[in-house]
Short mmCIF file of C-alpha atoms in Angstrom, two decimals:
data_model
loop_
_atom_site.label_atom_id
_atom_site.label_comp_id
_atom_site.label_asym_id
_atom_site.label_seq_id
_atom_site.Cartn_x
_atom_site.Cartn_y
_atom_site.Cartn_z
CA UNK A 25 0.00 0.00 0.00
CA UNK A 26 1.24 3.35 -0.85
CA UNK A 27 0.63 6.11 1.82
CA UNK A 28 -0.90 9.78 0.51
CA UNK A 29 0.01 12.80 2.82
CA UNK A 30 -2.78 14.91 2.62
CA UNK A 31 -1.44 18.41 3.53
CA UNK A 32 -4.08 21.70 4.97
CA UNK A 33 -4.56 23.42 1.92
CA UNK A 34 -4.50 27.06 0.90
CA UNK A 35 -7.32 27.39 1.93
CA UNK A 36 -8.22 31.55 1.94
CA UNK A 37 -5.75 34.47 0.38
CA UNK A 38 -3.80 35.66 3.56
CA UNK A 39 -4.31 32.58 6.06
CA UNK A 40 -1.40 31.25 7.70
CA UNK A 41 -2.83 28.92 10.03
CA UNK A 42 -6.26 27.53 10.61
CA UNK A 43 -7.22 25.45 13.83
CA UNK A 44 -8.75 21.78 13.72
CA UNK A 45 -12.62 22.19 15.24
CA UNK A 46 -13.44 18.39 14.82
CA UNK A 47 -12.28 15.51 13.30
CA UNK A 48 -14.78 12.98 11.66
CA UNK A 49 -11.93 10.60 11.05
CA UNK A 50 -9.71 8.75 13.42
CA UNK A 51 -6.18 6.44 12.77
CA UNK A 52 -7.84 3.57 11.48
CA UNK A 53 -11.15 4.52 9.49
CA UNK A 54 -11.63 3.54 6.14
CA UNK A 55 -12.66 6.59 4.63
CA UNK A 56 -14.11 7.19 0.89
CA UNK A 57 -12.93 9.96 -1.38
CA UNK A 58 -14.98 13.45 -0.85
CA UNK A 59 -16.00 12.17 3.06
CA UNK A 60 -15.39 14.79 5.79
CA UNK A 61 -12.38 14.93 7.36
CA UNK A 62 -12.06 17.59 9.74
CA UNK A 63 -13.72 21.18 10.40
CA UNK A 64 -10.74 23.98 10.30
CA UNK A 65 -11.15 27.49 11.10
CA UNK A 66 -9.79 30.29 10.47
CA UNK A 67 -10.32 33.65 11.50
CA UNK A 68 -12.52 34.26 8.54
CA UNK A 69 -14.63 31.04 8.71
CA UNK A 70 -14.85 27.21 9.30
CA UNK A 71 -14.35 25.07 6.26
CA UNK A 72 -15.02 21.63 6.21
CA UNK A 73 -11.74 19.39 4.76
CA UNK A 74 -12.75 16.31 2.70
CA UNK A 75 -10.38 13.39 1.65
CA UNK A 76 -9.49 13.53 -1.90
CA UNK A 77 -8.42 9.51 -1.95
CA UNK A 78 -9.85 6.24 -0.62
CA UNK A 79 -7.97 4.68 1.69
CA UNK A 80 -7.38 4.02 5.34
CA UNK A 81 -6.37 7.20 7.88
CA UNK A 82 -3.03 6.02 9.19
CA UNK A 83 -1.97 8.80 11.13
CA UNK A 84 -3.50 12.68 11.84
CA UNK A 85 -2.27 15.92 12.91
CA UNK A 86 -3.02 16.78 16.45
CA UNK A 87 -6.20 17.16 18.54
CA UNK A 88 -9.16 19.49 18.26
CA UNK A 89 -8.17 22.79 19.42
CA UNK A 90 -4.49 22.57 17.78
CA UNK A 91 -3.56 25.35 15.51
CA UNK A 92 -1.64 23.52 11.98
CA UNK A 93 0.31 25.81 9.49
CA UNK A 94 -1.22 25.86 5.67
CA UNK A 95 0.81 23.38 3.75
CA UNK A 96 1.46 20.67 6.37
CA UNK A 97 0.35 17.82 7.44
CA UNK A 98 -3.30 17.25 8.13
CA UNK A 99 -3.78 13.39 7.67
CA UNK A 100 -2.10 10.54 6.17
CA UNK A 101 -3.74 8.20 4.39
CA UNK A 102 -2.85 4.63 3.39
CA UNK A 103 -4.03 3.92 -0.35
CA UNK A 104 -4.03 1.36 -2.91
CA UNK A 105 -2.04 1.49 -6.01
CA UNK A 106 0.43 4.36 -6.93
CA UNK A 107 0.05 8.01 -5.70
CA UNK A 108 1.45 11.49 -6.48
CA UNK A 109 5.08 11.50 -5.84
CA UNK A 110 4.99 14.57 -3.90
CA UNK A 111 2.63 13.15 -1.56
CA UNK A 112 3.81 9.76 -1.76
CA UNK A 113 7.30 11.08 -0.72
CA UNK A 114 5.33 13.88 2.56
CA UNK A 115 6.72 17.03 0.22
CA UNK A 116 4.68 20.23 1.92
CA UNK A 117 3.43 21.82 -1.26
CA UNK A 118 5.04 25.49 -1.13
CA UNK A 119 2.18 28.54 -1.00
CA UNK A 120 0.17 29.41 -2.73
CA UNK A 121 -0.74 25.11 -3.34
CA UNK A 122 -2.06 24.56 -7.00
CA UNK A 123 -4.93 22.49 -7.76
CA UNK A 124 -3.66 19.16 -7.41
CA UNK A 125 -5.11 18.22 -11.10
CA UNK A 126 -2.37 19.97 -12.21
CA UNK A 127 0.56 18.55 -10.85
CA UNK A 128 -0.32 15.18 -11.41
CA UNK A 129 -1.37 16.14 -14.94
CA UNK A 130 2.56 17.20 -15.16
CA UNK A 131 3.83 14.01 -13.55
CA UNK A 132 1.70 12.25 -14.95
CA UNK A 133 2.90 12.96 -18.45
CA UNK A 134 6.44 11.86 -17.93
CA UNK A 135 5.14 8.67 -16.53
CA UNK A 136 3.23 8.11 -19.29
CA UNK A 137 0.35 6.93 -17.48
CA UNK A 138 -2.22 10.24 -17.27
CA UNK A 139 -5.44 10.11 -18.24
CA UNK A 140 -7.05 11.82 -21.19
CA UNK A 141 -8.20 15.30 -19.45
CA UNK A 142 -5.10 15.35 -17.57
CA UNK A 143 -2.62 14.70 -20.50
CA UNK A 144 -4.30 17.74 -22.70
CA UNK A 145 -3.98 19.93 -19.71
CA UNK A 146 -0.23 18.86 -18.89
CA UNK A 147 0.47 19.34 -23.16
CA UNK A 148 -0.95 22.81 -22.70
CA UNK A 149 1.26 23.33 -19.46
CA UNK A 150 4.04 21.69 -21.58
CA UNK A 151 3.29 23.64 -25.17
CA UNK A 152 4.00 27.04 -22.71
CA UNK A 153 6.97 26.10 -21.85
CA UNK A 154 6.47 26.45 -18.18
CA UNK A 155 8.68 24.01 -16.25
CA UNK A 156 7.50 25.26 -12.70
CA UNK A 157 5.24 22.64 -11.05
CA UNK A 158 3.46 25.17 -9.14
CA UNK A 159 1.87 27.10 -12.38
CA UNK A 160 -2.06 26.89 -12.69
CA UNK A 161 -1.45 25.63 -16.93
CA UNK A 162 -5.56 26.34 -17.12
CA UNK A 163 -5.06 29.92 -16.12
CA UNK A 164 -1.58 30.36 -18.02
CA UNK A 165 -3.77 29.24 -21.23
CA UNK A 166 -6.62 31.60 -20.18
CA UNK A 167 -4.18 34.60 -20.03
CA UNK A 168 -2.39 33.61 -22.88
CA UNK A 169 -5.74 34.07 -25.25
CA UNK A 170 -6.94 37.24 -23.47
CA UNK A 171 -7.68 39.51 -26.10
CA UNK A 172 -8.25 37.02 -29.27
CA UNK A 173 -11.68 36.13 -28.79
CA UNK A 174 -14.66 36.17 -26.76
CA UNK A 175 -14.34 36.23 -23.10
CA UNK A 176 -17.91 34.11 -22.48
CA UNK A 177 -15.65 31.57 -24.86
CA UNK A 178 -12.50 31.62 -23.06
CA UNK A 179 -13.89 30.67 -19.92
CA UNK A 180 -15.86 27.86 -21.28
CA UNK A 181 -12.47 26.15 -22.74
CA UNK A 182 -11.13 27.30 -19.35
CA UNK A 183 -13.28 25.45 -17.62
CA UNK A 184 -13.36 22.97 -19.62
CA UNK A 185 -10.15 21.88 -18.65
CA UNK A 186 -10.65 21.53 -14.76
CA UNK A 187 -12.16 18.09 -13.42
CA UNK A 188 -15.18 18.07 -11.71
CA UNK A 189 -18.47 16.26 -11.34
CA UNK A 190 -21.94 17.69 -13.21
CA UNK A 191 -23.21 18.62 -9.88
CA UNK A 192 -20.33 20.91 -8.85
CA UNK A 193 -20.18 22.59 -12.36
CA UNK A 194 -23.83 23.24 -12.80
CA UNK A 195 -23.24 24.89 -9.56
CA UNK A 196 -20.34 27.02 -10.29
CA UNK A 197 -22.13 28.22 -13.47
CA UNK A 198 -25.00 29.04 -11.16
CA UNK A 199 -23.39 31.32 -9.24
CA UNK A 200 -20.88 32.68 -11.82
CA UNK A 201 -17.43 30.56 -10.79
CA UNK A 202 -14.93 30.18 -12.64
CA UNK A 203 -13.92 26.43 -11.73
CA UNK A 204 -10.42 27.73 -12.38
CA UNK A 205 -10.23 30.01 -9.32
CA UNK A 206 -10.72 27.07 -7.16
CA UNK A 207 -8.35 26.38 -5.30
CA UNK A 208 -8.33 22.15 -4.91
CA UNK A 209 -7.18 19.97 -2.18
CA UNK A 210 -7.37 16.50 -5.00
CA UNK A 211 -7.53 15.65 -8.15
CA UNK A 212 -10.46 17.41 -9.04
CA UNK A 213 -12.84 20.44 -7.69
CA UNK A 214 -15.88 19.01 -5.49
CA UNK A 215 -18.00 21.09 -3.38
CA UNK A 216 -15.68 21.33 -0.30
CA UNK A 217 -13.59 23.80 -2.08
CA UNK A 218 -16.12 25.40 -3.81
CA UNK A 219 -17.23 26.17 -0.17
CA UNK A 220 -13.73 27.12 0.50
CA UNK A 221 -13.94 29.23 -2.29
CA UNK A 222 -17.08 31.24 -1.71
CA UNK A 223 -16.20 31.43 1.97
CA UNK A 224 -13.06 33.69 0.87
CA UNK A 225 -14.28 35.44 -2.04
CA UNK A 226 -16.28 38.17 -0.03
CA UNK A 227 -14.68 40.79 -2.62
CA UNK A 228 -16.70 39.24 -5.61
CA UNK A 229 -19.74 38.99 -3.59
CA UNK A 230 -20.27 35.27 -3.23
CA UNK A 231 -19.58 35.29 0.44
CA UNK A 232 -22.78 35.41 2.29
CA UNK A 233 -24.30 37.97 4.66
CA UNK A 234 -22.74 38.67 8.12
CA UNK A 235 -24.89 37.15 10.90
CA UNK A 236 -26.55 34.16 8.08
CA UNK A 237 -24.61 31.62 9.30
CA UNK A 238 -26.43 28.12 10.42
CA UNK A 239 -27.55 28.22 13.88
CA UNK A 240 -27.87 24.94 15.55
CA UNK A 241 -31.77 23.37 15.81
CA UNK A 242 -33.43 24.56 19.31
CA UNK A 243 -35.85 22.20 20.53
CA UNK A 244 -37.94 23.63 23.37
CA UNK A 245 -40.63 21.75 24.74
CA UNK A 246 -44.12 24.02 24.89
CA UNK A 247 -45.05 23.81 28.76
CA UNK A 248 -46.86 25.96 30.99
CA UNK A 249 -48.11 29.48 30.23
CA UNK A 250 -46.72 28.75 26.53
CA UNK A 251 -48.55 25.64 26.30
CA UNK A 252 -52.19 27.47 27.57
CA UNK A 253 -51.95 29.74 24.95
CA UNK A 254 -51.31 27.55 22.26
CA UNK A 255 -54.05 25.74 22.90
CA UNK A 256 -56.26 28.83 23.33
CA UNK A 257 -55.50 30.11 19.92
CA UNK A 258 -55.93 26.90 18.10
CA UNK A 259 -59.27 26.33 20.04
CA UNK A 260 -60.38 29.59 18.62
CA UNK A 261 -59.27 29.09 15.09
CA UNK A 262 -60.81 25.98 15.05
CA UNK A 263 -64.02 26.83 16.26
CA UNK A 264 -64.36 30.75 15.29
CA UNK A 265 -64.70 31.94 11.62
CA UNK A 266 -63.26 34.76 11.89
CA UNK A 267 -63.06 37.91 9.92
CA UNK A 268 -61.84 41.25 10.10
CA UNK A 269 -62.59 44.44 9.61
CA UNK A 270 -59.84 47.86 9.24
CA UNK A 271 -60.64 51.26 9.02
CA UNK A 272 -58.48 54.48 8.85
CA UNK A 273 -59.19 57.15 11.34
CA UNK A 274 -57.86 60.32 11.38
CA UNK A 275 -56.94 61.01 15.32
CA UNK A 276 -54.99 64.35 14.67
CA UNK A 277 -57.43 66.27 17.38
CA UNK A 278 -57.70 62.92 19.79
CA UNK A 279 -54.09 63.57 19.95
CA UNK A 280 -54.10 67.12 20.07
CA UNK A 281 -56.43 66.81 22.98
CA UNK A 282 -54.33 63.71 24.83
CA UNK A 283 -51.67 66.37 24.75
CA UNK A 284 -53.62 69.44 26.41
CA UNK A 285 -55.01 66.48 28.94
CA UNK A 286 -51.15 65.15 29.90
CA UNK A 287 -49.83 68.90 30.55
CA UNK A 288 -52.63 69.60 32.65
CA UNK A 289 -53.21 66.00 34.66
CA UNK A 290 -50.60 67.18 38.12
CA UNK A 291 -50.85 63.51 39.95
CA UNK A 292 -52.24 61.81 37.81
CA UNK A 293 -51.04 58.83 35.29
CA UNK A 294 -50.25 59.94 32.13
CA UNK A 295 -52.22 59.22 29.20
CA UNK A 296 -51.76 56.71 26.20
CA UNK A 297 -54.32 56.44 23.64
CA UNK A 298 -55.71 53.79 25.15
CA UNK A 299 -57.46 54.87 27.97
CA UNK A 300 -59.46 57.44 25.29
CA UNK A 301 -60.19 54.48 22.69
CA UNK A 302 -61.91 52.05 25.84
CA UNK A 303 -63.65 54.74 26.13
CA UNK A 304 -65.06 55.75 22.86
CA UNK A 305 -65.74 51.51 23.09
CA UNK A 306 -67.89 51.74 25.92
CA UNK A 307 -69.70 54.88 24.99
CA UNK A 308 -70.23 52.75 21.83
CA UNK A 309 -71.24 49.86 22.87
CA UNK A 310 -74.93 49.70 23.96
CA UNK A 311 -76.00 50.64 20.56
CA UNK A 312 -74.07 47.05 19.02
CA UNK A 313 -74.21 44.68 21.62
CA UNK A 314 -73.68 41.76 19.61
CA UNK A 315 -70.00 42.83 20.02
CA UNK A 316 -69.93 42.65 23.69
CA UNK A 317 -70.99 39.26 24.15
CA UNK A 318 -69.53 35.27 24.16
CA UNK A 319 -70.53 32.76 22.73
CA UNK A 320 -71.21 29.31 24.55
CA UNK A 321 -70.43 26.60 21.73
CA UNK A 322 -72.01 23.65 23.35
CA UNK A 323 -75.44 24.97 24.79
CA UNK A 324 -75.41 27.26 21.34
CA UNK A 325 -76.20 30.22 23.36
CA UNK A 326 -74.81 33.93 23.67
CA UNK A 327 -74.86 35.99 26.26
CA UNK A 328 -75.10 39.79 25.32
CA UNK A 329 -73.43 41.08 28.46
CA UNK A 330 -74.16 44.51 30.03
CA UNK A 331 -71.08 45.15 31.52
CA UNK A 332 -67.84 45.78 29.37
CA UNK A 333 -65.44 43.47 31.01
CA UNK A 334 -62.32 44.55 28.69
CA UNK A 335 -59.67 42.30 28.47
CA UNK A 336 -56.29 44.12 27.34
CA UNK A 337 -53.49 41.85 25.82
CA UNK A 338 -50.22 42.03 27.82
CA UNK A 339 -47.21 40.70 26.83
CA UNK A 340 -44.78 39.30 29.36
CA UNK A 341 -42.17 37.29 29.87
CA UNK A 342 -43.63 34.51 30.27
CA UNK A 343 -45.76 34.40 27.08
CA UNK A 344 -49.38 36.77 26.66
CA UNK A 345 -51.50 37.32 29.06
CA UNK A 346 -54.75 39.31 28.95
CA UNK A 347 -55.62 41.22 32.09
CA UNK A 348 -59.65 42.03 32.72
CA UNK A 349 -60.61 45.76 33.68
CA UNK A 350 -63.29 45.40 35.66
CA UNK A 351 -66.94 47.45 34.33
CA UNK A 352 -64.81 49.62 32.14
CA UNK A 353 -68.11 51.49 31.55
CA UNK A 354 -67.87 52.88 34.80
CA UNK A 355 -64.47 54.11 34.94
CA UNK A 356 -63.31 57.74 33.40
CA UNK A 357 -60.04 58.17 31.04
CA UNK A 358 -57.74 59.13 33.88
CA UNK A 359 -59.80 55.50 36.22
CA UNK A 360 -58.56 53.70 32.97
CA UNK A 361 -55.42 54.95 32.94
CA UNK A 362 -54.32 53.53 36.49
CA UNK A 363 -56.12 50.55 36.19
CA UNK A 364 -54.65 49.88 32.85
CA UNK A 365 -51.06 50.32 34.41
CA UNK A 366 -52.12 48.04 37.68
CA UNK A 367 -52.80 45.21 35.59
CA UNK A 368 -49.89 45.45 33.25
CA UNK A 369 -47.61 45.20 36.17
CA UNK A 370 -49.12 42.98 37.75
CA UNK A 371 -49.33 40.58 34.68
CA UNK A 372 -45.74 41.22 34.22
CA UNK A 373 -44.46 40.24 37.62
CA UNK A 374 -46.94 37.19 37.87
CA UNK A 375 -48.91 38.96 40.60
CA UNK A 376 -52.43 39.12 38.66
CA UNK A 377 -54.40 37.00 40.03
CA UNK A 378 -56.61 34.43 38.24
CA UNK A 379 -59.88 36.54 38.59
CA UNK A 380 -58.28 38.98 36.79
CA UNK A 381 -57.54 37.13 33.82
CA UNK A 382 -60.67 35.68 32.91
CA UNK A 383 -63.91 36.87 32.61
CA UNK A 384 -63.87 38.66 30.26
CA UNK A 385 -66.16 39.87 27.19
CA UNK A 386 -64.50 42.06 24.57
CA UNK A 387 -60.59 42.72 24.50
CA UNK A 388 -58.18 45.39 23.36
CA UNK A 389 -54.76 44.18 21.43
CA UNK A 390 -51.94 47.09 20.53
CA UNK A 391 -48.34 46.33 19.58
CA UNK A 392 -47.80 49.90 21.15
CA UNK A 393 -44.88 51.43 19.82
CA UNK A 394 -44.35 48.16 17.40
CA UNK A 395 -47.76 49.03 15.50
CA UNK A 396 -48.14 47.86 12.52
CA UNK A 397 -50.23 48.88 9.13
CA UNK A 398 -52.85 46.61 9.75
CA UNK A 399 -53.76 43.45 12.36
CA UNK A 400 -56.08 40.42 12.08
CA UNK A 401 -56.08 39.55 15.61
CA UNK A 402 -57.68 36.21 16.95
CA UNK A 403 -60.60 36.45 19.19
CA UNK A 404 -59.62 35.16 23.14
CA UNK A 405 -62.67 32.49 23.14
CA UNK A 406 -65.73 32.70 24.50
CA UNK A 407 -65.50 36.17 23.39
CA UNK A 408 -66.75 37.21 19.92
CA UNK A 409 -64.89 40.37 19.14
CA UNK A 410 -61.18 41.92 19.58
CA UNK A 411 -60.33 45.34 18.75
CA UNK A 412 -56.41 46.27 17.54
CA UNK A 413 -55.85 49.89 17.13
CA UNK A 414 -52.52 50.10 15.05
CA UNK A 415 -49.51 52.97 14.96
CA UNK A 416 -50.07 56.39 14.42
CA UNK A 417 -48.18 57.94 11.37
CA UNK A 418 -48.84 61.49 9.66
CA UNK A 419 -49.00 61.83 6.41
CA UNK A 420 -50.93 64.97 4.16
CA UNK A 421 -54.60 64.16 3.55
CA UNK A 422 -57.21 66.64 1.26
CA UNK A 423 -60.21 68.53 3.32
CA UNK A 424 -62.41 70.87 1.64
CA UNK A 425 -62.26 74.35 2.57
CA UNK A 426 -64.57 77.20 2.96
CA UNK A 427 -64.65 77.68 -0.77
CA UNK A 428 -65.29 74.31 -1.51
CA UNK A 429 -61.62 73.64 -2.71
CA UNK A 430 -59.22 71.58 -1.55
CA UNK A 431 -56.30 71.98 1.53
CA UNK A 432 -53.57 69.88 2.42
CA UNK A 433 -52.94 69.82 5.75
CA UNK A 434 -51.26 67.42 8.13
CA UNK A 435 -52.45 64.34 9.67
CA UNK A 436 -52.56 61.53 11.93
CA UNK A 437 -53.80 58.54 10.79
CA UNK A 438 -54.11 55.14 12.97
CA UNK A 439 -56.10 52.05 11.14
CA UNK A 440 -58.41 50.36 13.52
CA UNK A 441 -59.02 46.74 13.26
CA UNK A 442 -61.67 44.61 14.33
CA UNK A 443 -62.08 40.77 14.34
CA UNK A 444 -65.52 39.43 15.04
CA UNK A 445 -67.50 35.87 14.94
CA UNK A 446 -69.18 35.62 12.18
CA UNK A 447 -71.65 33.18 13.46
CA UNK A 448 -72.88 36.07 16.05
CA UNK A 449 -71.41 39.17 14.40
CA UNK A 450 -72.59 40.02 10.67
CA UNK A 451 -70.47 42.58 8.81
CA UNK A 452 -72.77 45.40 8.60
CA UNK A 453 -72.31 45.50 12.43
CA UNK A 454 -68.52 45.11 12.64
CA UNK A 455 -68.50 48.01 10.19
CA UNK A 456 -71.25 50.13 11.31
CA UNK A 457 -69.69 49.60 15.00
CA UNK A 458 -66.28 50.93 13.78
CA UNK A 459 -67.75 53.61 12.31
CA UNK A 460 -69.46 54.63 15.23
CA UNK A 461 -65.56 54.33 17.15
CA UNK A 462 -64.59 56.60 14.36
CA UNK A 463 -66.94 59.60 14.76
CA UNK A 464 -66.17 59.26 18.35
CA UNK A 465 -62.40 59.24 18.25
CA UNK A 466 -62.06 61.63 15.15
CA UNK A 467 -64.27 64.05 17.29
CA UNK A 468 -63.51 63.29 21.04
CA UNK A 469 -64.60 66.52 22.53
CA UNK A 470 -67.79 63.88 22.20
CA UNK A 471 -66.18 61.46 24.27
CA UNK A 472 -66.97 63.83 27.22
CA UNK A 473 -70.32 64.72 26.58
CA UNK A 474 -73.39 62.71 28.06
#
């Protein structure tokens, strides 16, 4: 048996050293050509080193964690049948390493015992006259026809002259490789060092994003809180048809007036737009009760209920949770306010307690400061409505003047949206209710008025 030294190729333009990761061989394995052999990397990345032979490992270099110099040793291999004489006889190639196809095309020519593709590639290295072992003869032909004929051309015969499998040149072609480039660790280019080569190619684009690497899988077993909710949601998209409803609504003045209220409220909480939307909901809501109701799926009743008992999405840390106010109805914007930030802390701690987190019959979702365009929130069962005001954003809009023209002026705009049951709620209410929120909201001064 001969014995091939494989040595750590060239494997990026500046690299020195690389360190071994993991070994998927060990003194002893009988390992196929193109199987993983180690993971080395290098302070650019980690590139996985395949055997270019079939044999049996006889001997490696080091341990995981060791640091090996490019161009030494990295296994040894026992083969059968003859090898390259410069591995057969442990020569360190010198830097930069050629593709091996071309030094034992050149060998292989004086021993008269190359193969077909080799021997026209060691003529062409021979035809030169280049008797240095380390020229690339596929490039030296490329460069010598540079400028007498097509370039799309020239790289095809280039090409055309490296080994590799269909597989690894339909993939080159597809992302624009020459084969040439490619830097080989064997007798021919396979997909390790086209890995290699994109890896350390970041200047012609192939190398990929920063922070896209492969993350390892994360299994994570759904338990507790996590659990509850999942089965909450798909309860109510199996048993809910849902729809929803959006509308845009102009809350320049609701914000104008949340302003005046916060400058002017001494002790008291500050104001979000939350508070004011709960209550254009309740000041809304006796005139569509269909919306504040639940539904009971087994006894196929609903309850219309005559307190608002307004659940308000929280998100925590342990998953979300969705915290009841109490007869909302009865409560004014600046009641809301505290109550609202009670129950978010509490939620948030885990010091709600369980009667206030059910109960409820109509519920409030906002990403806050997160927003959004538009939401299709999913209805927290036995309810039969949830309500999901969206972000605020100005933009110009058109209102008539006094003349009957038009003025642009600016505005802030916040889409509303609304999912309902369909088997309680009909569409005509969903939007005639959202209307009725509009009016409110785009005039609030009526928010105040009995």
């Amino acid at each position: 048996m001969a014995k091939f030294i494989f040595n750590l190729p060239d494997i990026g333009e500046g690299i020195a050293e690389a360190e071994i990761v993991a070994w998927h061989v060990k003194p002893g394995d009988a390992i196929e050509e193109d199987q993983p052999i180690a993971d080395m990397m290098t302070d650019k990345a980690t590139v996985e080193m395949e055997s270019p032979v079939t044999g049996v490992v006889s001997q490696v270099a080091g341990e995981a964690g060791d640091v090996i110099a490019i161009g030494s040793m990295l296994v040894e291999i026992e083969t059968e049948g003859e090898v390259d004489d410069r591995a057969e006889a442990g020569v360190e190639p010198v830097k930069p390493k050629p593709a091996k196809s071309d030094v034992t095309a050149s060998t292989s020519d004086e021993q008269g015992n190359a193969s077909e593709a080799s021997s026209s590639v060691g003529k062409a290295a021979a035809s030169k006259g280049s008797a240095d072992p380390e020229d690339h003869p596929a490039r030296a032909e490329r460069e010598s026809q540079q400028g007498k004929g097509n370039k799309e051309k020239q790289n095809s015969e280039v090409d055309s002259s490296v080994t590799a499998s269909p597989a690894v040149r339909a993939r080159a072609k597809a992302l624009g490789v020459q084969l040439n480039d490619v830097i080989t660790s064997g007798s021919h280019v396979r997909h390790a060092d086209l890995d290699a080569y994109l890896s350390y190619s970041a200047g012609q684009g192939y190398r990929a994003a920063a922070g896209s690497a492969k993350r390892e899988d994360e299994v994570i077993k759904v338990i507790g809180m996590r659990r509850r909710i999942a089965e909450n949601m798909a309860a109510s998209k199996r048993n809910i048809p849902h729809f929803t409803y959006v509308e845009e609504i102009d809350v320049t003045d609701l914000e104008a007036m949340r302003s005046d209220l916060n400058a002017n409220r001494g002790t008291k909480p500050k104001l979000t737009i939350l508070p004011l939307l709960i209550t254009a909901i309740c000041k809304t809501i006796p005139d569509f009760p269909m919306i504040n109701a639940t539904f009971d799926d087994e006894a196929g009743v609903v309850t219309r209920c005559g307190s608002v008992h307004l659940g308000m999405a929280t998100q925590t840390d342990a998953g979300l949770m969705v915290p009841v106010i109490r007869d909302a109805q009865g409560r004014n914007v600046w009641q809301l306010a505290m109550e609202i930030g009670r129950l978010a802390d509490a939620a948030r701690d885990g010091t709600a307690k369980s009667g206030e987190l059910s109960g409820g019959t109509l519920t409030v979702t906002s990403l806050g400061p997160l927003g959004g365009v538009a939401t299709t929130p999913v209805i927290n069962r036995p309810e039969v409505a949830i309500i999901g005001p969206n972000k605020i954003v100005e933009r110009p809009v058109f209102v008539k003047n006094a003349l009957g023209g038009d003025d642009i002026r600016r505005a802030k705009l916040m889409n509303l949206s609304i999912s309902c049951d369909h088997r309680v709620v009909d569409g005509w209410d969903a939007a005639s209710f959202v209307q009725a929120l509009k009016k409110l909201l785009e005039t609030p001064v009526l928010l105040f008025a009995d």
